[in-house]
Coordinates of C-alpha atoms in Angstrom, one line a residue:
M1 CA 0.0 -0.1 -0.4
K2 CA 1.3 3.6 -1.1
V3 CA 1.3 5.8 2.1
V4 CA 2.1 9.6 2.8
L5 CA 4.5 9.9 6.0
T6 CA 3.2 12.9 7.8
K7 CA 6.0 12.2 10.8
D8 CA 9.7 10.8 9.8
V9 CA 9.7 7.3 10.4
E10 CA 12.7 4.8 11.8
K11 CA 13.5 2.8 8.4
L12 CA 10.3 3.4 6.0
G13 CA 11.3 7.6 5.6
S14 CA 11.0 10.6 6.3
K15 CA 7.4 13.8 6.7
G16 CA 6.6 14.1 3.3
D17 CA 7.6 10.8 1.1
V18 CA 5.4 8.6 -0.2
V19 CA 7.0 4.8 0.2
E20 CA 4.7 1.4 -0.3
A21 CA 4.3 -0.2 3.3
A22 CA 3.0 -3.2 4.1
D23 CA -0.8 -3.4 3.9
G24 CA -1.2 -4.4 7.6
Y25 CA 1.6 -2.1 8.8
A26 CA 0.2 0.4 7.5
R27 CA -3.1 0.4 8.4
N28 CA -2.2 -1.1 12.1
Y29 CA 0.0 1.2 12.7
L30 CA 1.3 4.0 11.0
M31 CA -2.4 5.3 9.9
P32 CA -3.9 5.1 13.6
R33 CA -0.8 7.1 15.0
G34 CA -0.6 9.4 12.2
L35 CA 2.6 9.0 11.3
A36 CA 1.5 8.6 7.8
V37 CA -2.4 8.8 5.2
E38 CA -3.3 7.0 2.3
A39 CA -1.6 8.1 -0.3
T40 CA -3.9 9.6 -3.3
Q41 CA -3.6 12.3 -5.2
Q42 CA -5.5 14.9 -3.3
K43 CA -3.1 14.3 -0.6
I44 CA 0.1 14.5 -2.5
K45 CA -0.8 17.8 -3.8
E46 CA -2.0 18.7 -0.1
L47 CA 1.2 17.9 1.0
K48 CA 4.0 19.0 -2.0
E49 CA 1.2 22.3 -1.3
K50 CA 1.8 23.1 2.3
E51 CA 5.3 22.2 2.2
A52 CA 5.8 24.5 -1.1
K53 CA 4.2 27.4 0.8
Q54 CA 6.6 26.5 4.2
N55 CA 9.5 27.2 1.9
R56 CA 7.8 30.4 1.1
L57 CA 7.7 31.4 4.4
E58 CA 10.6 30.2 5.5
S59 CA 12.3 32.1 2.8
E60 CA 11.0 35.9 3.3
K61 CA 11.9 35.1 7.2
R62 CA 14.8 35.2 6.0
E63 CA 14.9 38.1 3.3
D64 CA 13.5 39.6 6.5
A65 CA 16.3 38.7 8.8
Q66 CA 19.2 39.3 6.0
K67 CA 17.7 42.7 5.7
L68 CA 17.9 43.4 10.0
K69 CA 21.5 42.0 9.9
S70 CA 21.9 45.2 7.6
K71 CA 20.6 47.8 9.9
L72 CA 21.1 46.3 12.9
E73 CA 25.1 46.9 11.8
S74 CA 24.8 50.0 10.5
E75 CA 23.5 52.2 14.1
K76 CA 25.0 52.3 17.2
F77 CA 23.5 52.1 19.9
V78 CA 25.0 54.8 22.6
I79 CA 23.2 53.7 27.2
K80 CA 24.3 56.1 29.7
V81 CA 24.8 55.1 32.8
K82 CA 27.4 56.4 36.2
A83 CA 30.1 55.4 35.8
G84 CA 33.0 56.6 38.9
D85 CA 36.9 56.7 39.0
N86 CA 38.6 55.2 36.1
G87 CA 36.0 54.3 33.5
R88 CA 34.5 51.5 35.8
L89 CA 30.7 51.4 35.9
F90 CA 28.4 51.5 38.8
G91 CA 26.6 48.8 38.7
S92 CA 26.5 46.5 34.7
V93 CA 25.0 47.2 31.1
N94 CA 22.9 43.9 30.8
T95 CA 21.4 42.1 27.7
K96 CA 18.0 44.2 28.6
D97 CA 19.5 47.1 29.4
I98 CA 21.0 46.5 24.9
A99 CA 17.7 45.6 24.4
D100 CA 16.0 48.8 25.7
A101 CA 18.3 51.2 23.4
A102 CA 17.7 49.1 20.3
A103 CA 13.4 49.7 21.4
E104 CA 14.5 53.5 21.5
K105 CA 15.5 53.6 18.0
G106 CA 12.2 51.3 16.8
Y107 CA 13.9 47.9 16.5
D108 CA 11.9 45.0 18.3
I109 CA 15.3 42.4 20.1
D110 CA 14.1 40.3 22.2
K111 CA 16.5 40.4 24.7
R112 CA 16.9 36.4 24.9
K113 CA 18.5 36.5 21.1
L114 CA 21.5 39.1 22.5
E115 CA 24.8 36.4 22.9
L116 CA 27.2 39.0 25.5
D117 CA 29.1 36.3 27.4
D118 CA 29.8 38.9 30.7
S119 CA 27.8 42.0 31.6
I120 CA 29.6 45.0 30.4
K121 CA 31.5 46.8 33.3
S122 CA 33.3 49.5 31.8
L123 CA 33.0 52.4 29.4
G124 CA 33.6 52.0 25.9
M125 CA 32.6 51.0 22.1
H126 CA 31.5 47.5 22.9
T127 CA 30.4 44.7 20.6
V128 CA 27.3 42.5 20.4
E129 CA 26.1 39.6 18.7
V130 CA 23.0 39.4 18.1
K131 CA 21.4 35.7 16.7
L132 CA 18.2 37.3 14.1
Y133 CA 17.6 34.0 12.5
D134 CA 18.8 29.9 12.4
D135 CA 22.2 30.7 10.9
I136 CA 22.8 34.7 10.7
T137 CA 23.8 36.3 13.4
A138 CA 24.5 40.6 13.6
N139 CA 26.9 42.2 15.8
L140 CA 25.7 45.6 17.0
K141 CA 28.0 48.0 18.5
V142 CA 27.5 50.0 21.9
N143 CA 28.6 52.8 22.9
V144 CA 28.6 53.1 27.3
K145 CA 28.7 56.3 28.1
E146 CA 28.4 58.4 31.4
K147 CA 25.7 60.0 32.9

């Protein structure tokens, strides 16, 4: 019996594949568990359309992330904090402060996407990475100034 897999099945195939399976295996195991549906022309067509739509959405997200990356890397974000002698800060600048500075300029950046090894504890220019998409990261230029 020909079936279309709706999820990855070990030793049979991956999601979206049209495979030949034994009748009993398909009816008694794959279909009741939602792992496969019978391969009709309609089902195959629906799966191809769904996959094409998903690929199109992913490419749009990737393009948006590339555009945002170029915009973010051309900006400089200024954060003003209280500092003592020798440029040491009273406290530190963390991911929330950087996300707030980006929000002031109109960028919606989640603080959890910012990759900061340790809090910033000195004045001056610092570079912070932000993960925008799977493999797209942007380097933000953060200038910490004295208030």
